Structure formats: C-alpha cells, structure tokens
CSV table of C-alpha atoms in Angstrom, one decimal:
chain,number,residue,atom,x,y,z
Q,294,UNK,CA,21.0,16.7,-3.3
Q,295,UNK,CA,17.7,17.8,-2.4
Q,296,UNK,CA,17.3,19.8,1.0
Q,297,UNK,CA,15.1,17.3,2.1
Q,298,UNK,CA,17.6,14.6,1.7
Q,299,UNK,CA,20.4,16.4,3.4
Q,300,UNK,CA,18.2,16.8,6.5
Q,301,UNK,CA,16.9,12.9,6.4
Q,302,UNK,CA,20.0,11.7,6.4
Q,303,UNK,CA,21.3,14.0,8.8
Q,304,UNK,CA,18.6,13.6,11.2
Q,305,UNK,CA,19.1,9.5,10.6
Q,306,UNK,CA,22.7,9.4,11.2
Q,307,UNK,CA,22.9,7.8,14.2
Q,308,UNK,CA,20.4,5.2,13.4
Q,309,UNK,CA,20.3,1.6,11.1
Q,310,UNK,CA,17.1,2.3,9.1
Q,311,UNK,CA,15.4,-0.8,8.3
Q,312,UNK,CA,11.8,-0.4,6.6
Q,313,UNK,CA,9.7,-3.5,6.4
Q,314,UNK,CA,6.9,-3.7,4.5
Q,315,UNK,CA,4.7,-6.6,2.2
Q,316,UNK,CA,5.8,-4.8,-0.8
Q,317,UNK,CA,9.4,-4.5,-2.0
Q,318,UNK,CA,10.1,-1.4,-3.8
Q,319,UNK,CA,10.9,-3.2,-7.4
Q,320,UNK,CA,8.6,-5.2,-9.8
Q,321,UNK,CA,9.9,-7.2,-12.7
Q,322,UNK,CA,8.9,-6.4,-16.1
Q,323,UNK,CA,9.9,-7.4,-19.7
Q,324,UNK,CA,12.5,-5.7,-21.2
Q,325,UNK,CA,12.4,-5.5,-25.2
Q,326,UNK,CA,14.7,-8.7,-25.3
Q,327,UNK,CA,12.5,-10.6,-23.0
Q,328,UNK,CA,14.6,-10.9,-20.5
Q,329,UNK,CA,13.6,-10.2,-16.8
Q,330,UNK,CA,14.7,-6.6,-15.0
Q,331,UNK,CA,13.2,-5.1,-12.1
Q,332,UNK,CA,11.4,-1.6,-12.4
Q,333,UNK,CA,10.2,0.4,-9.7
Q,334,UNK,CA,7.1,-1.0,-7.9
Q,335,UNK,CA,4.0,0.7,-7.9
Q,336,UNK,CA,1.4,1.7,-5.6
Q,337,UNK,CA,0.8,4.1,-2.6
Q,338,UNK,CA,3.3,3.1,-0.5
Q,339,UNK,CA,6.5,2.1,-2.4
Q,340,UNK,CA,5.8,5.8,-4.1
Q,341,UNK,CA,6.0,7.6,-0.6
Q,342,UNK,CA,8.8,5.2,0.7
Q,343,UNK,CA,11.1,5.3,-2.1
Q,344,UNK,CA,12.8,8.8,-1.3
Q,345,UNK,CA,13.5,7.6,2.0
Q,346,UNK,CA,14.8,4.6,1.3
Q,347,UNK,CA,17.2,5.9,-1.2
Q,348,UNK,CA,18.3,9.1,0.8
Q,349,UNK,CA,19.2,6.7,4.1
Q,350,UNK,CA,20.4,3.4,1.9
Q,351,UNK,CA,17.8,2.3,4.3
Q,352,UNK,CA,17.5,-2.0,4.5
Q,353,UNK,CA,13.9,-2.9,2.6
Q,354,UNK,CA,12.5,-6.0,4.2
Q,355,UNK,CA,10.0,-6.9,1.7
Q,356,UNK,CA,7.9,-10.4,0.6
Q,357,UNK,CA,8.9,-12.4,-2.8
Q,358,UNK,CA,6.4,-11.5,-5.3
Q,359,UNK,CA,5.7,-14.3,-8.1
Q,360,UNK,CA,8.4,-14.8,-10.8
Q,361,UNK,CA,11.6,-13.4,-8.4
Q,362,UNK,CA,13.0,-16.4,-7.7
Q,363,UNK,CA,15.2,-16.6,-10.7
Q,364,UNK,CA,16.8,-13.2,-10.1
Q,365,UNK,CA,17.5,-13.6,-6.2
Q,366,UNK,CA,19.4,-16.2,-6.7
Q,367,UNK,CA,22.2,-13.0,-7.8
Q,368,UNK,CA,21.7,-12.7,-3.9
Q,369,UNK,CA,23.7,-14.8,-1.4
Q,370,UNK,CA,23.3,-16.1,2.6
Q,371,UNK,CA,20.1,-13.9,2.7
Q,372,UNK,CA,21.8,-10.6,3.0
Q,373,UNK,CA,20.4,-7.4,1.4
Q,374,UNK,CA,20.6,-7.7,-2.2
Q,375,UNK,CA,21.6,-4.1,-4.2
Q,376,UNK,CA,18.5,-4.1,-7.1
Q,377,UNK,CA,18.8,-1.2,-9.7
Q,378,UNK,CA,15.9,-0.4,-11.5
Q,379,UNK,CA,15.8,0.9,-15.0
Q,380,UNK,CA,15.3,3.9,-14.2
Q,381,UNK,CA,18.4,4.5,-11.7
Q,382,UNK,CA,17.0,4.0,-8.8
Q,383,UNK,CA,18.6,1.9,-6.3
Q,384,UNK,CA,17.6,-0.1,-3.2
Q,385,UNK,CA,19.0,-2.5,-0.2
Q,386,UNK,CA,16.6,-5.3,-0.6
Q,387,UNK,CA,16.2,-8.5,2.0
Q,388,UNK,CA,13.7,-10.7,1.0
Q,389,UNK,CA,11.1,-12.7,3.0
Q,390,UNK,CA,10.3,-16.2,1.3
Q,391,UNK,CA,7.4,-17.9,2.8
Q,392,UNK,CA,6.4,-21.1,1.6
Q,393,UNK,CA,3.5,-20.5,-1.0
Q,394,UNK,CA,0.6,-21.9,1.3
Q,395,UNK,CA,1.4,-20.2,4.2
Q,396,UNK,CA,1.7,-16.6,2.2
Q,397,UNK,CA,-1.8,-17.3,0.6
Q,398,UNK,CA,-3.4,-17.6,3.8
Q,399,UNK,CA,-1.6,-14.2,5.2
Q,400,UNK,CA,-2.5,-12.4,2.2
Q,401,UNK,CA,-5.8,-13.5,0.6
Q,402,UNK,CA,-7.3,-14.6,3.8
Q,403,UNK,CA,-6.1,-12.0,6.2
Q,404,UNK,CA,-4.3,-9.2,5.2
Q,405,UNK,CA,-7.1,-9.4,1.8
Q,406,UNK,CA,-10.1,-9.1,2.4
Q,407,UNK,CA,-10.5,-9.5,6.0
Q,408,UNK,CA,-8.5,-6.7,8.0
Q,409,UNK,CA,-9.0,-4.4,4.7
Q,410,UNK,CA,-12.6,-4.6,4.3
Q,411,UNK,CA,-12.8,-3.7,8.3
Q,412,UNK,CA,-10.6,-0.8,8.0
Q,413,UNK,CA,-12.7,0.6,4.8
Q,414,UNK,CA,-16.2,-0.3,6.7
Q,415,UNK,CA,-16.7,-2.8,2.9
Q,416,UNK,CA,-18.3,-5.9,5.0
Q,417,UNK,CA,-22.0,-6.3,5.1
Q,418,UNK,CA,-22.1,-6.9,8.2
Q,419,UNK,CA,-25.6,-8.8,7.7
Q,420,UNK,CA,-24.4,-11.4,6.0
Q,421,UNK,CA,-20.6,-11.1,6.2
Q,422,UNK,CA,-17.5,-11.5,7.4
Q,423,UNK,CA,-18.1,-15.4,7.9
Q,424,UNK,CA,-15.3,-16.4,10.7
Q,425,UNK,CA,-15.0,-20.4,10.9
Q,426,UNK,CA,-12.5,-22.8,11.6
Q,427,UNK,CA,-10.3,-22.1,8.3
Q,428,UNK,CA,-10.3,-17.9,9.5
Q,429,UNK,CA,-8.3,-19.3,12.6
Q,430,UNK,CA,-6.3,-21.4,10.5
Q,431,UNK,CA,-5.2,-18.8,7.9
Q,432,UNK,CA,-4.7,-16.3,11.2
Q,433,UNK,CA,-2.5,-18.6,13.3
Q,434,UNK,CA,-0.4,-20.5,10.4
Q,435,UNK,CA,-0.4,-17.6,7.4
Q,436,UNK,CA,-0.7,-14.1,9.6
Q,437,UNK,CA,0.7,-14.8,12.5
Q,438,UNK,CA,3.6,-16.9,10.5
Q,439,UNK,CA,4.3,-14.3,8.1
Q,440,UNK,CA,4.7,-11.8,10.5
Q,441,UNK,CA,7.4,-13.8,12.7
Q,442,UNK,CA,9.9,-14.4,9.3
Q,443,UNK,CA,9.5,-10.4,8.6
Q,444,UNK,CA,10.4,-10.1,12.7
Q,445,UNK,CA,13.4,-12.1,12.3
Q,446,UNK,CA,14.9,-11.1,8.9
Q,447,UNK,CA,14.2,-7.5,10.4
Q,448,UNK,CA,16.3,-8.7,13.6
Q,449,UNK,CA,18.9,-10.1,11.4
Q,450,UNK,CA,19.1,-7.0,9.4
Q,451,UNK,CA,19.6,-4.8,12.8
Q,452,UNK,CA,22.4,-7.1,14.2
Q,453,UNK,CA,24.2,-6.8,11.2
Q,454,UNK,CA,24.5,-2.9,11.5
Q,455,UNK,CA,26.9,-1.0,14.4
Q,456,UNK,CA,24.0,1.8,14.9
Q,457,UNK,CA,20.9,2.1,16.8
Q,458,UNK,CA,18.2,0.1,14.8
Q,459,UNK,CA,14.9,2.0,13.3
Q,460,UNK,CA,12.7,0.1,12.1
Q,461,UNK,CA,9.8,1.5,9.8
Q,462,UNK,CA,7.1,-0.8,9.8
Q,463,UNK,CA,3.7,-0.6,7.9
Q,464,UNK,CA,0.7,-1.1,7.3
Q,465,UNK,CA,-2.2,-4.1,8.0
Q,466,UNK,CA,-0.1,-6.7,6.8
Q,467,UNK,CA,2.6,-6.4,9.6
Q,468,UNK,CA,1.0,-5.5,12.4
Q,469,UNK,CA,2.0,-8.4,14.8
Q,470,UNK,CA,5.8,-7.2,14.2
Q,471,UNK,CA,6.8,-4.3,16.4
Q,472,UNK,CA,5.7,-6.9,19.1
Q,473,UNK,CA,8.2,-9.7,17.7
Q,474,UNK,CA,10.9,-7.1,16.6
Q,475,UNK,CA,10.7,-5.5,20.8
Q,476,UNK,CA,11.0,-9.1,22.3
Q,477,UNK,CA,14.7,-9.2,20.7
Q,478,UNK,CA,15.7,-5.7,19.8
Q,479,UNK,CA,14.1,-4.1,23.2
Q,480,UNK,CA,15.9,-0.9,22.3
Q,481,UNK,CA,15.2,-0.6,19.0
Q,482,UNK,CA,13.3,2.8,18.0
Q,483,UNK,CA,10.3,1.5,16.0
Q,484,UNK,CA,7.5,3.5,14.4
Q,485,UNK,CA,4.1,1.5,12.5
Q,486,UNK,CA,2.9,3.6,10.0
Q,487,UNK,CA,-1.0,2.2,8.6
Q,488,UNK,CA,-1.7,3.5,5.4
Q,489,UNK,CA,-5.3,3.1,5.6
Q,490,UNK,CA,-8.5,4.3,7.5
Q,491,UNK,CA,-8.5,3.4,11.2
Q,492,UNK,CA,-12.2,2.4,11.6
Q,493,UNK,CA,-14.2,3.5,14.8
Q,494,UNK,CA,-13.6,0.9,18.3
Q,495,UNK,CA,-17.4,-0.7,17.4
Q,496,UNK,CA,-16.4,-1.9,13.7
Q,497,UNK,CA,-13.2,-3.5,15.1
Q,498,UNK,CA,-15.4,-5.7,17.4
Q,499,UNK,CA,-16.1,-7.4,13.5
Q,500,UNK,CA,-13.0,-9.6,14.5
Q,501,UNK,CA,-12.8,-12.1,17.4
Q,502,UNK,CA,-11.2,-10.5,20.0
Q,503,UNK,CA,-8.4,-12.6,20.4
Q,504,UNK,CA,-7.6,-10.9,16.3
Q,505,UNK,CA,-7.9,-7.8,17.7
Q,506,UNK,CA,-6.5,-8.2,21.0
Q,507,UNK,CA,-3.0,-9.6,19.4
Q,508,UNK,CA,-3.4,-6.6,16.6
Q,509,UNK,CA,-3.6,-4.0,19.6
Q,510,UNK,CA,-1.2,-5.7,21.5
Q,511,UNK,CA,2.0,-5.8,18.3
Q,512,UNK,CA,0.6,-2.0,17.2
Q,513,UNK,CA,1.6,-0.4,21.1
Q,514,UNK,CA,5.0,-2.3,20.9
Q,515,UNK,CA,6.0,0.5,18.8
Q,516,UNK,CA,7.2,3.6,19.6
Q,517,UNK,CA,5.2,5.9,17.3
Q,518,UNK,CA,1.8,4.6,15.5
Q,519,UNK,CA,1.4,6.7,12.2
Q,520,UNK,CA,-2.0,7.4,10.8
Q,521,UNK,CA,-3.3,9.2,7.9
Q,522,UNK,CA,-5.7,11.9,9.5
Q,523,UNK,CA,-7.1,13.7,12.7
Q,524,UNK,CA,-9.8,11.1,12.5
Q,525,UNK,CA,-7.5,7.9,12.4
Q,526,UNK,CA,-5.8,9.3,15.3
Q,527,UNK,CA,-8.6,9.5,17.2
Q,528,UNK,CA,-10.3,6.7,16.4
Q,529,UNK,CA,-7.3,4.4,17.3
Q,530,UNK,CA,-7.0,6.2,20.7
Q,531,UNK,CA,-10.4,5.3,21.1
Q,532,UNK,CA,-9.8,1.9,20.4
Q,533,UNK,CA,-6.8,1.5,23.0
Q,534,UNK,CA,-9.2,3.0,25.6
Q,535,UNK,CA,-12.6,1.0,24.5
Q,536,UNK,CA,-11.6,-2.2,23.1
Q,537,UNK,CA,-8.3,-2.6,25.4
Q,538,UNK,CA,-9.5,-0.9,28.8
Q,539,UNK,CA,-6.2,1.3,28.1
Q,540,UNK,CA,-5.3,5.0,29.7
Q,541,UNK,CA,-4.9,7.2,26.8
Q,542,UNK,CA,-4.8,11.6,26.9
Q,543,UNK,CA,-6.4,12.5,23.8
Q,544,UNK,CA,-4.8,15.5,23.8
Q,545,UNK,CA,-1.3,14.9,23.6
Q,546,UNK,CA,-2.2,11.8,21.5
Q,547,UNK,CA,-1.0,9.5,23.8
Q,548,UNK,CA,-1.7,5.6,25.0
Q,549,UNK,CA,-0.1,4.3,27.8
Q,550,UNK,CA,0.7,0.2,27.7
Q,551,UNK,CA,2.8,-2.2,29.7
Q,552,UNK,CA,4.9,0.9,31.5
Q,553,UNK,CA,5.1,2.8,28.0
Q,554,UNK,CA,3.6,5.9,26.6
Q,555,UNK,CA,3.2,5.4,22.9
Q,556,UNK,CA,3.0,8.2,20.6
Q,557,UNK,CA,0.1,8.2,18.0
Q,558,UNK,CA,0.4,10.7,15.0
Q,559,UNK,CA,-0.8,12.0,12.2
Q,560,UNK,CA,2.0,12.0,9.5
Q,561,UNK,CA,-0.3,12.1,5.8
Q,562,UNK,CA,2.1,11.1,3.7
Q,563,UNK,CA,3.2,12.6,0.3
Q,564,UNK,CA,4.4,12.1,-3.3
Q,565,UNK,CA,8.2,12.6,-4.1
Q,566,UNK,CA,7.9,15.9,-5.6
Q,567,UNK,CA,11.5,16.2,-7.7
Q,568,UNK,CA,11.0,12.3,-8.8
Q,569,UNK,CA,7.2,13.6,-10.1
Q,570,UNK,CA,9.0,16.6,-11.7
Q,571,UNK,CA,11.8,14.9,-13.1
Q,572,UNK,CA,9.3,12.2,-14.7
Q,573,UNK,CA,6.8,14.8,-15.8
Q,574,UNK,CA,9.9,15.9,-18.1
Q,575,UNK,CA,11.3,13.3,-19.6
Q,576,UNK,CA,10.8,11.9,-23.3
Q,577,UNK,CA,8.8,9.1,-22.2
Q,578,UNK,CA,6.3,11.2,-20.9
Q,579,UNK,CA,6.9,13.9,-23.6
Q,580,UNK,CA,6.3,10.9,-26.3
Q,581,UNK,CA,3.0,9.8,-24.1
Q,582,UNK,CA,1.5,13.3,-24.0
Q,583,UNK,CA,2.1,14.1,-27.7
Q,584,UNK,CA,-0.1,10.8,-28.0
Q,585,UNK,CA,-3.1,11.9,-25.7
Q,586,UNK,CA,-3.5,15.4,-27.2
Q,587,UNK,CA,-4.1,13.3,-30.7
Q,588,UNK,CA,-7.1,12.1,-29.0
Q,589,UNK,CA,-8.1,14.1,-26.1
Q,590,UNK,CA,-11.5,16.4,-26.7
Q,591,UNK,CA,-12.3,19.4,-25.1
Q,592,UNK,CA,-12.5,18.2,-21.2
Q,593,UNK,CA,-11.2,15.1,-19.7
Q,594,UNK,CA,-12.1,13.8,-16.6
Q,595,UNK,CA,-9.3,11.6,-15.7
Q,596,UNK,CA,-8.3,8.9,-12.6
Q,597,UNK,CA,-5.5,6.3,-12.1
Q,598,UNK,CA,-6.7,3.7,-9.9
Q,599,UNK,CA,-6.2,0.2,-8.5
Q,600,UNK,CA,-9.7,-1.5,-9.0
Q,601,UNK,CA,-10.0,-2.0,-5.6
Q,602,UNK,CA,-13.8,-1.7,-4.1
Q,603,UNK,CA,-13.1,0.8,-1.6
Q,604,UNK,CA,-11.7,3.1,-4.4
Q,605,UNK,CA,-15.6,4.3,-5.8
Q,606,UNK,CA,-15.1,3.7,-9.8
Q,607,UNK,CA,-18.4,2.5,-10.1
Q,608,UNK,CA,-20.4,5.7,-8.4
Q,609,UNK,CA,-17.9,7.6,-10.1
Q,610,UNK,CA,-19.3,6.2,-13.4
Q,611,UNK,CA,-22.7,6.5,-13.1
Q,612,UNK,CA,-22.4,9.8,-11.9
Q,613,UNK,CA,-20.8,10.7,-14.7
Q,614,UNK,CA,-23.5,8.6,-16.8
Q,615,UNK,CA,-26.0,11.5,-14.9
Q,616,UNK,CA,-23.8,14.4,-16.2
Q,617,UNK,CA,-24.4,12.9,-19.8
Q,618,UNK,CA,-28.3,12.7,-19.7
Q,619,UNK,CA,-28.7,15.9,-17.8
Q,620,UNK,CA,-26.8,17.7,-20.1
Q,621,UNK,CA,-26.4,16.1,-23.4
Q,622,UNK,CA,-24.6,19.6,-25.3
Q,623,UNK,CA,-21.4,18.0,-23.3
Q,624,UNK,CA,-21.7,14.7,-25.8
Q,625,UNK,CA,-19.1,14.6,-28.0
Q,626,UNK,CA,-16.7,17.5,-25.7
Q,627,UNK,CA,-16.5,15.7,-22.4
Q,628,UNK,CA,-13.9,12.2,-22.2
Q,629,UNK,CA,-13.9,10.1,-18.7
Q,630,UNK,CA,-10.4,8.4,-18.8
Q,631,UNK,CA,-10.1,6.0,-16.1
Q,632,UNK,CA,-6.6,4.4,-16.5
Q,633,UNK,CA,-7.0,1.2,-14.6
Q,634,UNK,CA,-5.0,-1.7,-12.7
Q,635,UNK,CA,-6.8,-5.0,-12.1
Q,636,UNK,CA,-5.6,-5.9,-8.1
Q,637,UNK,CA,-6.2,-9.0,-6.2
Q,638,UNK,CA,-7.7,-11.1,-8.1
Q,639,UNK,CA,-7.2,-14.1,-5.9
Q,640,UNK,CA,-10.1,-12.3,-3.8
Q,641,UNK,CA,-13.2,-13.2,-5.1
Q,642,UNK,CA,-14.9,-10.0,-4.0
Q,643,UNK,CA,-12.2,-8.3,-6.4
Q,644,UNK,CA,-12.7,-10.5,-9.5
Q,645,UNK,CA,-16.5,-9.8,-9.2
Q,646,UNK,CA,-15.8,-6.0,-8.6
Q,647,UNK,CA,-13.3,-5.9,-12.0
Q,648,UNK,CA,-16.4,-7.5,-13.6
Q,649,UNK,CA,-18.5,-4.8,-12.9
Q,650,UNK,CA,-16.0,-1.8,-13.6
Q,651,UNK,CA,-15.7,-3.1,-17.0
Q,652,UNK,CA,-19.4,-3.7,-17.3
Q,653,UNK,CA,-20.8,-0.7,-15.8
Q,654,UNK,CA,-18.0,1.2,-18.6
Q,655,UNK,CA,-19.6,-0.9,-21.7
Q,656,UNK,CA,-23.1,0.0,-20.6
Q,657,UNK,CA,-22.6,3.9,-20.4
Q,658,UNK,CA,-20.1,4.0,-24.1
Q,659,UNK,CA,-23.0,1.7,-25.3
Q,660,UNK,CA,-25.9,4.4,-24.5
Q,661,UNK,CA,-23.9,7.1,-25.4
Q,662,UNK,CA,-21.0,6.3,-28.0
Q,663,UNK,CA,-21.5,8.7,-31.4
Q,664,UNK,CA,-19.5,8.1,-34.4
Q,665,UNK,CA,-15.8,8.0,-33.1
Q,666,UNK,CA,-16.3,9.4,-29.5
Q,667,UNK,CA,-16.9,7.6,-26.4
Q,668,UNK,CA,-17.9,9.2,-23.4
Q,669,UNK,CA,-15.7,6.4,-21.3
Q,670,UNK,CA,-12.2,5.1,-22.2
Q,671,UNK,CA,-11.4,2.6,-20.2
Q,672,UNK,CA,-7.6,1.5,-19.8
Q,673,UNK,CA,-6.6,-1.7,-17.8
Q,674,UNK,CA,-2.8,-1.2,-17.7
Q,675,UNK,CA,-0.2,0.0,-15.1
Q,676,UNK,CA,1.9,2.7,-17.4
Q,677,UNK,CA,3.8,5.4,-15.1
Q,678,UNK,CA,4.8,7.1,-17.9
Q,679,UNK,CA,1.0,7.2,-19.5
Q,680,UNK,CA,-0.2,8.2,-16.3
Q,681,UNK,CA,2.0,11.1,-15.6
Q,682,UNK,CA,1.0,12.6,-19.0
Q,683,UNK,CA,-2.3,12.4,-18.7
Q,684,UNK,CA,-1.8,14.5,-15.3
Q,685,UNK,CA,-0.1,17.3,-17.8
C-alpha cells in the first residue's frame, strides 16, 4: 500500500467517511457478451475521489444513472451495495433514486445550465438567464427535492456506522445538503468541496436571492468549504460578506455564521498518480499506443475533453486553423487530435455547442486536408485506455 494510503486511513480512523456526490463512481458498459458490468466512471471528480474512496472503504452516496436499475436490484433494503469494476476496483455504493421528473428538473434545469453557466460567467447576461414560473418550479420540487433524498440516505448511511460521521460532499449539485445533513447529524464533521470556479459576489446576484440566499445558507453548514484556487477562495469570502452581510477575516480564510467559524480552503485537487502509472503500463494501453504511432505525424497537438461550452474547443480550433495559414510548411507535419465526449445533451445550449465543435472541425480538415492527412482528427468517444496513450 501506497504511503499516501497508509496516512488516509490512518488519519480517518476514527471517523465514518461518507462521500456524496451526483456521480457514482461506476458506469455500465457492454461487455463482449452483451451483458451489462459496471466500469469505472469517468470525469473530473470520480478520477480524484476514487483513491479515497477505496483507501477508507468510504460509503458513495451517488444518483441512479439511466440503465442501473436492472443491476441494483443485486442490492437489498437500500444499504450500500459492494460494485467491482472490471478493472478491480471496488466501491461501497448507496444509491439515490429520484423519480424521473423530479431528477430532470434538478439536473437539466438547475444543476445544468443554470448554477453552471453562473459559476463559468457562460450567460449573456443581455438576453439570458430567463427566470419564470417553471425556474421556481424545477428549484423547489427537483433541486431542493433532490438534495433532501441525498440528506437522508447520507443520514441513514451515518447511523448505520459506530464512528464519528464525515461526510464529503461536492460540488453545485448538492449544495443545499450540509444544511439538511447538520439539522440531524449536528455533530457530524462535514466538508463541501465545489469543483468549479466560484464567480465574483456581483455575477451571483444572476439568481433571485432567495437561490442564492438558500445556496449560502446549506454551503456555511459545513465545516470546511473546498475551492479550487486563491481566487475561488476569495471570491466566496466576498460573497459571505457582500451578498450575506456576513463577518468574514480574509486572512485566515474565515466566515463566521449562526455562532460558527467556517473554514474556507483552497485544496486543487489531483490525479491518482500510481492508478495513472499503473494504466499508462498495461497492454491495453500498450495495444492503443502501438496503434497511434501508425498514424501519428511529426507533432500532435492533443486534448481529451467533455464538449462542454466552458471548455474552449472551438477558439482552440480556430487558433489552430491561424497556425495553419500563417505557416503553411507545418501542412502535412502538424495533427490536432481532440478526443471528444458528447455531455448533456438534454441542454439545448449543449446540443447546439456539439453542433458546432463538429462543424467548426469539418470546416478547417475541409480547407486544409491533402491527400491522406488532416490537420483535425476528431474523435467523439470516451476510451480511458486511448486517452492514456495518446498522453505517452
């Protein structure tokens, strides 16, 4: 076991971990006999929550994704279900089930597009957001709803355990639950960690302030509020003081709220280095590279991305369409390989946006393309395996 395993667990041992987040940390995927299995999930933070998970046999509170329902019924009386993935990995899994309507309302009204595109500054803010009758709706019967079943499967989940509950929630989709969790569980330990940009106290005043006032009011039940940067930290600080009317000390990153000090930190979070490692090496991998060399020419400029608007692909491909006129002796020697997943595509904004990757890619390999090379290859797939060897 990895040094940094030994000192997790040891540093957890008098806690329950319980990490809750929209995301479980398992997909399911074909298997050559087209039967269902479950895989590891991808994305940002199942990547950086995995090693904990697995180090503390930490409880993973997590929504139903589409197609699950066959395999939890292996599970029984709602306790955590033990899911192995393919590739070893294993994981306590308790599973949130909210009817269909209610989740659509959390997640593609809410969570997508509205509190993301204010956290990435991505609204026009002359002509959008549009907040009517059926934004209330989705907040107070699909957010707000959501967020109580992850509060009570979380308090379930602590109950069962002997230990002092943690509880690791994240990100935008769950902010209203340190609140719930603290109402039952007022000694619990709990830390919020956002995985995305904080934005400044003005862009927040986007939402009606009874959003933002219940948002502020579940974040600063917590504990410890994790951001990604100096500037996140700050920001948010900013917000508790100028949105809220809060005290906060800037300098020991502080707010202070209903009789408690609540730590905010800055905790950028990271890769699993010996899971990288030990994937960069295997024969899958091996097999993938061997395959990319066949092809590859003399540079590649490579990315593996969501298709999600605040990620840049399209700037990223006409500035690479500027590289190719203002320097045409790097036709033919230069590859952009942009290895592709197609996300949210119940949002409209994101349907339109895949359009236009996709587009914007024909365009430049049509003005450019010369006997068997083309400046863009364009790859729509989610392939761990594929995307670890073009890393190599």
């Amino acid at each position: 076991m990895l040094a940094i395993e030994q000192y997790t667990r040891r540093l957890l041992k008098d806690f329950h971990p319980i990490v809750a987040a929209n995301r479980p940390p398992v997909d399911l995927a074909p298997d050559p006999a087209e039967r269902e299995r479950f895989v590891r999930g991808s994305g940002g933070l199942v990547t950086g929550l995995s090693g904990l998970a697995q180090a503390t046999g930490a409880v993973w509170v997590a929504s139903v994704r589409d197609g699950f329902e066959g395999e939890l019924e292996l599970g029984n009386g709602g306790e955590p279900m033990m899911v192995e993935t393919t590739d070893g990995s294993r994981f306590q899994v308790s599973w949130v089930n909210p009817p269909r309507l209610v989740y659509d309302l959390y997640y593609n009204t809410i969570a997508n597009p509205l509190l993301w595109f204010v956290q990435h500054y991505l609204w026009n803010l002359a002509q959008a957001p549009v907040l009517d009758d059926s934004t209330h709706r989705a907040w107070t019967e699909g957010y707000r709803l959501v967020n109580q079943l992850f509060a009570q499967q979380i308090v379930r989940e602590a109950r069962r355990g002997r230990k002092r509950p943690l509880v690791l929630s994240h990100d935008y989709h769950l902010y209203l639950v340190p609140r719930l969790v603290r109402r039952e569980l007022p000694d619990a330990v709990i830390q919020h960690f956002v995985h995305i940009p904080w934005p400044t106290p003005q862009y927040w005043k986007v939402l009606p302030h009874y959003m933002r006032d219940e948002i502020m009011d579940g974040l600063l039940a917590a504990d410890i509020i994790g951001l990604q940067t100096h500037s996140d930290v700050r920001n948010f600080l900013l917000t508790c003081e100028e949105n809220m009317g809060l005290p906060v000390d800037l300098r020991q990153q502080t707010a202070f709220y209903r009789g408690r000090t609540v730590w905010v930190r800055r905790y950028p979070i990271s890769i699993d280095v010996r899971e990288f490692e030990r994937s960069a090496a295997s024969p899958a991998v091996e097999r993938a590279e061997r395959e990319v060399l066949r092809w590859r020419p003399e540079q590649l400029v490579y990315r593996v991305d969501r298709m999600d608007l605040s990620k840049n692909i399209i700037r990223g491909f006409i500035a690479y369409d500027r590289l190719l006129q203002a320097h045409p002796e790097w036709h033919r020697r230069v590859m952009f390989w942009a290895m592709l997943q197609k996300t949210r595509q119940n949002v409209p904004e994101y349907r339109e946006y895949a359009r236009q990757v996709v587009q914007t890619a024909r365009v430049i390999n049509g003005r450019f393309s010369a006997g068997d090379w083309q400046p863009i290859r364009l790859e729509l797939r989610d392939d761990m395996n594929r995307a670890v060897a073009g890393y190599k």
